[in-house]
């Protein structure tokens, strides 16, 4: 939900899309379509809200999320790129966790608007600031296709003369009524437990969450289904281009530790992420592209 945000319209982009700002000039793209409402920020090309008409919100946004050009937004779908979490290099150079894309200013264009839905394209190209952190030429495009569901494609184009490898994630925070009343099916049979020294473990066929969880599942074939019991719905997540699926809930301890997450925030969120977490990442040759995708229905 974004009704708590105090925004003012600065530009009407179309009948259904407006550019709005908060009292600090932080820019939001607000979409009111006949089939759904949605919102992005230009900072990070960050989907912060999606709610189909007569449905519960699909995407969770922390009520304590900070809208600050130097920080990532807690909730929504953070675009984590060109690395996932912290790497040896990012730690040694004191670089931002999950890369710089989610804390960079992107450009946006409206690709199409129809009675069925809206397609937007956000772009981030290599610049002096990015090359000071990660010395490669690239164009990053987030294609967002919104209708009765969310379809996000993160397209990495290597516009340089040398190949590079990247990692990252479409770090989706799903909105659920009560995490203790949810079950998750369709995950792979093995995972790495980031909360237990990265041990490799065998998964249950059906995952229930009753405490902090931070796990990297092997890539699965097909859908991951979150049975959001109290909302009487199933949320289906289909990922492609990923090498893993990250499943995360900070639980009570993590919620209390994060200033930008209410102490009870863990109760109504569940991260199911289309991720590239392998040490080697995905190799993108000069002039080539790679697409990381997630479809949330
Ligand atoms: O996706 C799981 C994770 O890597 C967790 O370890 C936790 O750090 C989470 O991402 C949130 O990271 P953030 O940098 O957004 O606080």
Coordinates of C-alpha atoms in Angstrom, one line a residue, residues 14 36 63 73 92 196 200 233:
X14 CA -1.1 9.8 -19.7
X36 CA -4.8 -2.6 -11.3
X63 CA 5.4 1.3 6.0
X73 CA 13.8 0.8 -0.5
X92 CA 36.8 -5.0 0.6
X196 CA 23.7 -22.1 9.1
X200 CA 23.8 -27.6 1.8
X233 CA -5.2 -17.0 -2.8

